[in-house]
XYZ file of C-alpha atoms in Angstrom:
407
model
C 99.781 229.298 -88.084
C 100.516 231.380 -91.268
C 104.240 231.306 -89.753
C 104.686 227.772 -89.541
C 103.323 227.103 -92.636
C 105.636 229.493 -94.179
C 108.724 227.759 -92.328
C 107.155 224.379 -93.480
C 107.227 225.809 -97.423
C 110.729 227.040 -97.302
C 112.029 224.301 -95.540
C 109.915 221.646 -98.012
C 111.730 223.815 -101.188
C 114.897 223.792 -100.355
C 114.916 219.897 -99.521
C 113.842 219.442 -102.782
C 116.212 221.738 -104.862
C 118.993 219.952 -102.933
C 117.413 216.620 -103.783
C 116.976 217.738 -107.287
C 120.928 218.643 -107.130
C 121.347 215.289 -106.443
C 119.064 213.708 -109.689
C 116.657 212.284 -106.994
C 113.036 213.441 -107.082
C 112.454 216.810 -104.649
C 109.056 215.282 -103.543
C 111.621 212.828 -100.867
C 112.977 215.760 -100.002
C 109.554 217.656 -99.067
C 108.373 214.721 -97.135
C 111.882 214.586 -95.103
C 111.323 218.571 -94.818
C 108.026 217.296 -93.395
C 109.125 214.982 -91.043
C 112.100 217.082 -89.407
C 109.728 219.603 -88.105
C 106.292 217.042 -87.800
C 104.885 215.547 -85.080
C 107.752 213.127 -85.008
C 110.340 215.545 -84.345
C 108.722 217.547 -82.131
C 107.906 214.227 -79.914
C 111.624 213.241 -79.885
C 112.460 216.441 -78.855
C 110.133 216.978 -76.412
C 111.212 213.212 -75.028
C 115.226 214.321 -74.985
C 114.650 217.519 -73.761
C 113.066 219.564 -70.655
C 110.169 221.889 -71.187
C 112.063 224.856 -70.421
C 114.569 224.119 -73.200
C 111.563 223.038 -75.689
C 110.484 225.980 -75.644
C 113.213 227.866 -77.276
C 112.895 225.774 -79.919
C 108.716 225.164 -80.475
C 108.645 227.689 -83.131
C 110.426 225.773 -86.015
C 108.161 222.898 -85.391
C 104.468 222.325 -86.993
C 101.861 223.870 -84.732
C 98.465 222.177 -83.918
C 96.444 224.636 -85.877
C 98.051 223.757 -89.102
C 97.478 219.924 -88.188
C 93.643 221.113 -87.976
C 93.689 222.438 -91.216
C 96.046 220.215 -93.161
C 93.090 217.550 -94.819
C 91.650 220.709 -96.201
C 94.448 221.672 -97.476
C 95.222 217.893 -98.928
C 91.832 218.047 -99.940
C 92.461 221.453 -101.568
C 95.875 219.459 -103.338
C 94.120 216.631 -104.728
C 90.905 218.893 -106.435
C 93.935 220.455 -107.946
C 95.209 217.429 -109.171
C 91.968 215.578 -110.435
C 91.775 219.263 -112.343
C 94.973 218.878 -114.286
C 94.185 215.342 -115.000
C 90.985 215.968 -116.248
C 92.447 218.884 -118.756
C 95.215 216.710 -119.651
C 92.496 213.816 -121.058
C 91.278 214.350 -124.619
C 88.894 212.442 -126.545
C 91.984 212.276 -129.453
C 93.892 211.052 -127.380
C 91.781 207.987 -125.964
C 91.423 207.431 -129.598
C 95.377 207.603 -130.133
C 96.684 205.496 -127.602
C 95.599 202.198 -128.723
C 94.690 198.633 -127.050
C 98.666 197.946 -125.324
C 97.499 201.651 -123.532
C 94.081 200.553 -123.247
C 95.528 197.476 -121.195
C 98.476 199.154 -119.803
C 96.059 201.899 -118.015
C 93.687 199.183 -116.690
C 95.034 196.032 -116.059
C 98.589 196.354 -114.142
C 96.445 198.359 -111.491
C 93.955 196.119 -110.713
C 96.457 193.891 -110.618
C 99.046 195.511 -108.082
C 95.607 196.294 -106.032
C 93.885 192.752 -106.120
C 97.317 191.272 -104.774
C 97.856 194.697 -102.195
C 94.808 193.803 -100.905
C 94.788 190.035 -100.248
C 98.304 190.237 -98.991
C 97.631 193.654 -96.647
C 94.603 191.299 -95.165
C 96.867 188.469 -94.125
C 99.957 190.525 -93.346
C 98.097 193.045 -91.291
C 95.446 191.697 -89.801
C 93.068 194.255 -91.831
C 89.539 193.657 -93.323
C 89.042 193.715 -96.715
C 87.017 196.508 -96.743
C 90.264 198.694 -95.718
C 92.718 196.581 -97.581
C 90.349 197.767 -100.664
C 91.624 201.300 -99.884
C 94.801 200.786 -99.156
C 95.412 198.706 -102.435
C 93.842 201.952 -104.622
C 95.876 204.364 -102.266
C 99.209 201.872 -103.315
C 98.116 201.320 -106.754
C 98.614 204.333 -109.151
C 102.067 205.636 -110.934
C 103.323 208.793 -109.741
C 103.555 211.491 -112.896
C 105.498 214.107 -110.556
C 108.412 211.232 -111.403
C 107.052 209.756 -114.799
C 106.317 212.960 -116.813
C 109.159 214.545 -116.734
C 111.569 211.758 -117.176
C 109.399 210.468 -120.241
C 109.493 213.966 -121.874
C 113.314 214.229 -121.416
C 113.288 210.901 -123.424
C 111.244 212.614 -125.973
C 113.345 215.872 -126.557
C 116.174 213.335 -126.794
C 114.583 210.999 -129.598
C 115.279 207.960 -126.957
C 112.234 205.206 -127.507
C 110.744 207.301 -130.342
C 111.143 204.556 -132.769
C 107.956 202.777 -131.430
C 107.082 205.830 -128.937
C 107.538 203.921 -126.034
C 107.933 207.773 -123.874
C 104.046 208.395 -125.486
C 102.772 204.841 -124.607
C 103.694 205.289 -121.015
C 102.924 208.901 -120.460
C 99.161 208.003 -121.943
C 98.593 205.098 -120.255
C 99.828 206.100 -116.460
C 97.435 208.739 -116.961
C 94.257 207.046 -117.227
C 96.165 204.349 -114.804
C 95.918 207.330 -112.152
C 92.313 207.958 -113.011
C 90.876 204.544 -112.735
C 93.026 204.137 -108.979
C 91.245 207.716 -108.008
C 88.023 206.387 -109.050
C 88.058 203.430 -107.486
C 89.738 205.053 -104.044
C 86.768 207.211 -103.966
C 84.198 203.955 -104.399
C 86.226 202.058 -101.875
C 86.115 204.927 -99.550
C 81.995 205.159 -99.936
C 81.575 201.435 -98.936
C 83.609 202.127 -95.575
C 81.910 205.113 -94.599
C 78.857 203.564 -95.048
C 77.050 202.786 -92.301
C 74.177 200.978 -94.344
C 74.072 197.453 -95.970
C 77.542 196.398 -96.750
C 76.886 193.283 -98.128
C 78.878 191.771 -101.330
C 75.558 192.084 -103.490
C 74.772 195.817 -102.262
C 78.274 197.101 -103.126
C 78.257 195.374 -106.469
C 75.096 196.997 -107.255
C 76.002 200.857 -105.752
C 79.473 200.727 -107.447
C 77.673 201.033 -110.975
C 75.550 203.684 -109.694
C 78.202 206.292 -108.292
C 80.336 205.811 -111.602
C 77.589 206.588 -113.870
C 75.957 209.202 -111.570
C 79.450 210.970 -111.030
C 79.637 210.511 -114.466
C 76.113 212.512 -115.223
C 77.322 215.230 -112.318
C 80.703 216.106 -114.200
C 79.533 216.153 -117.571
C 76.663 218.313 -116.164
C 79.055 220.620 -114.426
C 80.979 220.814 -117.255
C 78.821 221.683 -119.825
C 78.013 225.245 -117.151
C 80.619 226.183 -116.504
C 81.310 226.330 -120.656
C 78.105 228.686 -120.769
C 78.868 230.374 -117.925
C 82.410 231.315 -119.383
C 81.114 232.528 -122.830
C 77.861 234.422 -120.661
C 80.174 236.262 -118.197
C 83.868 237.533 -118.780
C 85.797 237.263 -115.953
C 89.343 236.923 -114.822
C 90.881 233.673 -115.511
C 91.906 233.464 -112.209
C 88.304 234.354 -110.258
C 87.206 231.402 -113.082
C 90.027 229.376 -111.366
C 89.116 229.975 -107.778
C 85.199 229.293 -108.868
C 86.132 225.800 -110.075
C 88.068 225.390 -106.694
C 85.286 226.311 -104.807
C 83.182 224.046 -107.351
C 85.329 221.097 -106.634
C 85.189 221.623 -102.728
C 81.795 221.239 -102.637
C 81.403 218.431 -104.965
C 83.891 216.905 -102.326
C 81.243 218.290 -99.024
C 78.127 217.297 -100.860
C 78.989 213.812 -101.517
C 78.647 212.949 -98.070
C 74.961 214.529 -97.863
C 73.837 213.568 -100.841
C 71.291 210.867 -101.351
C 72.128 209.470 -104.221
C 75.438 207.602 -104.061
C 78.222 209.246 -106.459
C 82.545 209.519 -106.409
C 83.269 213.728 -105.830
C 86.845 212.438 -106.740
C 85.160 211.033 -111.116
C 82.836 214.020 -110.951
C 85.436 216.665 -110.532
C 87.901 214.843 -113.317
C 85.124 214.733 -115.355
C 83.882 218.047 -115.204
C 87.227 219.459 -116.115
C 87.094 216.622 -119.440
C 83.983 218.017 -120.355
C 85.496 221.662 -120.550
C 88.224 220.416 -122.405
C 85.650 219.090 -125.214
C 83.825 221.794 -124.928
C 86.120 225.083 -125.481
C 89.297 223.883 -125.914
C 91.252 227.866 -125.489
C 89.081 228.043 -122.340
C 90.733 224.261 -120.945
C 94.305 225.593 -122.105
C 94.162 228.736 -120.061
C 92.782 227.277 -117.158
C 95.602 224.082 -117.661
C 97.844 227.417 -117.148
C 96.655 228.360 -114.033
C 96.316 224.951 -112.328
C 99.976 224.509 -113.337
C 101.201 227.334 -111.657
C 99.245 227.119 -108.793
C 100.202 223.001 -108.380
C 103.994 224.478 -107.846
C 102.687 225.876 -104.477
C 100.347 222.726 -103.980
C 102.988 219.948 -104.119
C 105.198 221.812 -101.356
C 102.370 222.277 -98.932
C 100.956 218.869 -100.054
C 104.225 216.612 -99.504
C 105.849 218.318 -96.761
C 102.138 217.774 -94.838
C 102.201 214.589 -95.642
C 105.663 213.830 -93.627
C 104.879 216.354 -90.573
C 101.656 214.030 -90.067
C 103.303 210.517 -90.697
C 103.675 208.006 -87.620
C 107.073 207.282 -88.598
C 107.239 205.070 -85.294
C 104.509 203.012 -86.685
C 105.962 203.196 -90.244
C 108.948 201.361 -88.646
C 106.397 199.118 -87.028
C 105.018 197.802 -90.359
C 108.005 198.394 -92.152
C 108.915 194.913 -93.062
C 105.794 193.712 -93.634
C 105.492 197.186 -95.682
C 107.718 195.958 -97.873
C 106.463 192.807 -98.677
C 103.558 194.142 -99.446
C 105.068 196.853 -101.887
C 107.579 194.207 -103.252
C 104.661 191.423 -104.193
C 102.394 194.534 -105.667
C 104.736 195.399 -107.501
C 105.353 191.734 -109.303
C 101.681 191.775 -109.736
C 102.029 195.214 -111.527
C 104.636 193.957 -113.478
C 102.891 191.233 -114.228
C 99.957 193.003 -115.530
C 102.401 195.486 -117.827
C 103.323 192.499 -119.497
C 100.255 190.758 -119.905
C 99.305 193.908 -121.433
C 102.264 194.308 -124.035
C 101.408 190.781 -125.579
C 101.322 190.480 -129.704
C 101.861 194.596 -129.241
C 104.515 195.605 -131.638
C 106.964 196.195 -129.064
C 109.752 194.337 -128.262
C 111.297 192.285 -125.029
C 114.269 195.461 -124.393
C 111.185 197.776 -124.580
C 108.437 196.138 -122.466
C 111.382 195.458 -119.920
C 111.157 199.187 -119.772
C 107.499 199.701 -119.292
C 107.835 197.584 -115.909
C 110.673 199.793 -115.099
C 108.747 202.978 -116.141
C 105.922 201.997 -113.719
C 107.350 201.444 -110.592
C 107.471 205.014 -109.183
C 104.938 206.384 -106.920
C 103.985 209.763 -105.525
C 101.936 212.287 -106.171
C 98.803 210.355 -105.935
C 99.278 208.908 -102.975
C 100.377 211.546 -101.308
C 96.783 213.239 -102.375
C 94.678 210.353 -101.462
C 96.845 208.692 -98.339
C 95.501 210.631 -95.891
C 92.011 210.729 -96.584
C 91.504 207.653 -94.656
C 92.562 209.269 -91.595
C 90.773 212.492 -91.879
C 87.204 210.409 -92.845
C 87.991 208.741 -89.296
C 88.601 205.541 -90.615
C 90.317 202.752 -87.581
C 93.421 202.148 -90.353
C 93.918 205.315 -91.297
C 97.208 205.731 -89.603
C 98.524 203.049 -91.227
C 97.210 203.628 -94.350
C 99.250 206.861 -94.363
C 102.173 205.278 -92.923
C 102.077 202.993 -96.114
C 101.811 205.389 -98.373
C 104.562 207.888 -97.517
C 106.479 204.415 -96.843
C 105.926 203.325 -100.478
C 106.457 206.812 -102.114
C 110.085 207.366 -99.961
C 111.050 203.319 -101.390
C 109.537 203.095 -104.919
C 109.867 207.200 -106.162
C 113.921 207.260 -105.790
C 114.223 203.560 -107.295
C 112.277 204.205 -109.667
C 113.504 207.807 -110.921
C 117.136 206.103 -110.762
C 116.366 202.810 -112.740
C 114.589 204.812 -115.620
C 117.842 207.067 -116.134
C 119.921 204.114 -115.832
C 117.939 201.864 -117.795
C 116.141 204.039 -120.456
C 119.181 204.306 -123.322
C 120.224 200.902 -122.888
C 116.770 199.428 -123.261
C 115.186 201.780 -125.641
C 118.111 202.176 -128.087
């Protein structure tokens, strides 16, 4: 197992350094890493080949017993993730970012995911109740793509007149927070075996915000005492929030009062931030580094575990999908921009800017599938589908775009 994971990483970073070469984003190239030696791969060749020649060859591809493991390890990815985005949220900053941000990090969302899921339920034959989670799975930026191109911006003073870079960079964000959030809600109301009526979900939603809410904030606020009581390694306080964070993510499904592991654990790591601000920067450190490792493992999973047959399958419908979420999105950016101080060129931009997706799909897309859920196949399918489509348009119409509209 420990060998084919290792053959997995390698493979996943080199894809993406020659990707990189290329100015596309390496996360296409650890999903294609993923796929070559997946459960695809290994099917075709198994199909085109006897088993006495398969054999030969079984060692380069993915073994069963990292299949076992690989939603922990997603699971592992995405507490890693909800980690650094918690860190990365300070109260100065909600403060800084203004109403357009405000609006921009709420409203094309809900958007993109209200039409997502009304179109998924006609297009696909799905319920609502997993069109709901495919539409939060769809509907979040991806700041693997986003960051970095809006801090290049930055260092080169492009947008800076009305810090378009900063509006955009704040406002995916929180975009990626409220999508999380709402995954995790979504994802309650379909493992729950219980009432599911319209009247029961709008009351329970409430209640596991405000009691993930309580959780993280409560979490938080110990782990801050527990620092300044006992001086440790930053990086045994690193694997104790990990360990934290994994059982937040266990106990939710026990616990009998309803609340979202995925808010808890982004709050908790907001709270720390407030709370000791030197202790939030080292441990910002340390999740950084340790993401590096994360994103291979988590993006190369994602394409050795992809249907790509069924990808195909859906593929045109996919796109229609993607393609009318993404007018709604744009739609909502706009909507969001009005009587702000920016201008047509620049707002143009913002759509552009917001088009990419990624990392969080990649982090949430399989969760469907490992919870069991009928869909979950396809839910996958659709979201490596709309990170290997939107994430290379996207990263190529921002460099294209971003001096001529922004000058």
């Amino acid at each position: 197992m420990i060998f084919s994971l290792s053959i997995l990483t390698v493979l996943s970073l080199i894809f993406a350094k020659l990707f990189e070469k290329a100015r596309l984003p390496g996360l296409i190239g650890m999903i294609l890493a993923g796929i070559c030696i997946g459960n695809f791969s290994r099917q075709y060749f198994i199909a085109i080949t006897d088993n006495q020649e398969f054999e030969h060859f079984e060692w380069i591809f993915v073994t069963q017993n990292v299949f076992e493991i690989s939603p922990e390890l997603r699971n592992l990815a995405l507490i890693i993730i909800l980690f650094r985005a918690g860190l990365g949220i300070s109260r100065e900053n909600l403060n800084k970012i203004g109403i357009p941000a405000l609006k921009m990090s709420l409203i094309p969302g809900l958007f993109e995911a209200l039409v997502v899921m009304i179109s998924a339920h006609y297009f696909l034959n799905l319920s609502f109740k997993e069109t709901s989670l495919l539409a939060f799975v769809i509907a979040a930026v991806s700041p693997a793509v986003i960051v970095p191109a809006m801090l290049r911006l930055k260092e080169k003073g492009v947008g800076n007149k009305n810090d378009v870079p900063t509006l955009v960079l704040a406002s995916a964000s929180i975009d990626d927070l409220v999508a999380i959030t709402l995954f995790g809600v979504c994802l309650s109301f379909n493992l729950d075996a219980g009432n599911n009526s319209i009247a029961a979900a709008l009351i329970k939603t409430p209640v596991m915000i405000i009691t993930a809410i309580i959780i993280g904030l409560l979490f938080g606020s110990f782990i801050v005492k527990l620092n300044r009581m006992i001086q440790l390694r930053s990086t045994y306080k690193l694997i104790f929030l990990l360990i934290l964070g994994i059982f937040l993510f266990h106990y939710e499904k026990f616990s009998p009062l309803p609340f979202s592991s995925l808010l808890s654990v982004m709050v908790m790591a907001y709270q720390i931030r407030e709370k000791d601000k030197a202790f939030s920067e080292v441990l910002s450190k340390k999740f950084n580094s340790l993401w590096g490792f994360a994103e291979l493992l988590l993006f190369s999973l994602i394409g050795a575990e992809v249907d790509v047959y069924l990808a195909f399958e859906i593929g045109s419908w996919g796109l229609v999908i993607f393609v009318l979420g993404l007018l709604g999105r744009s739609a909502g950016v706009l909507i969001s921009l009005l009587g702000s101080i920016f201008n047509k060129k620049e707002r143009i931009f913002c759509v552009i800017a917001y088009l990419p997706k990624a990392t969080v799909q990649a982090a949430i897309g399989g969760v469907a599938l490992a919870a069991g859920i009928g869909s979950g196949n396809l839910i996958l399918s659709m979201a490596v589908l709309s990170i290997l489509v939107t994430a290379p348009v996207g990263s190529i119409a921002i460099r294209i775009w971003a001096e001529k509209l922004l000058a």
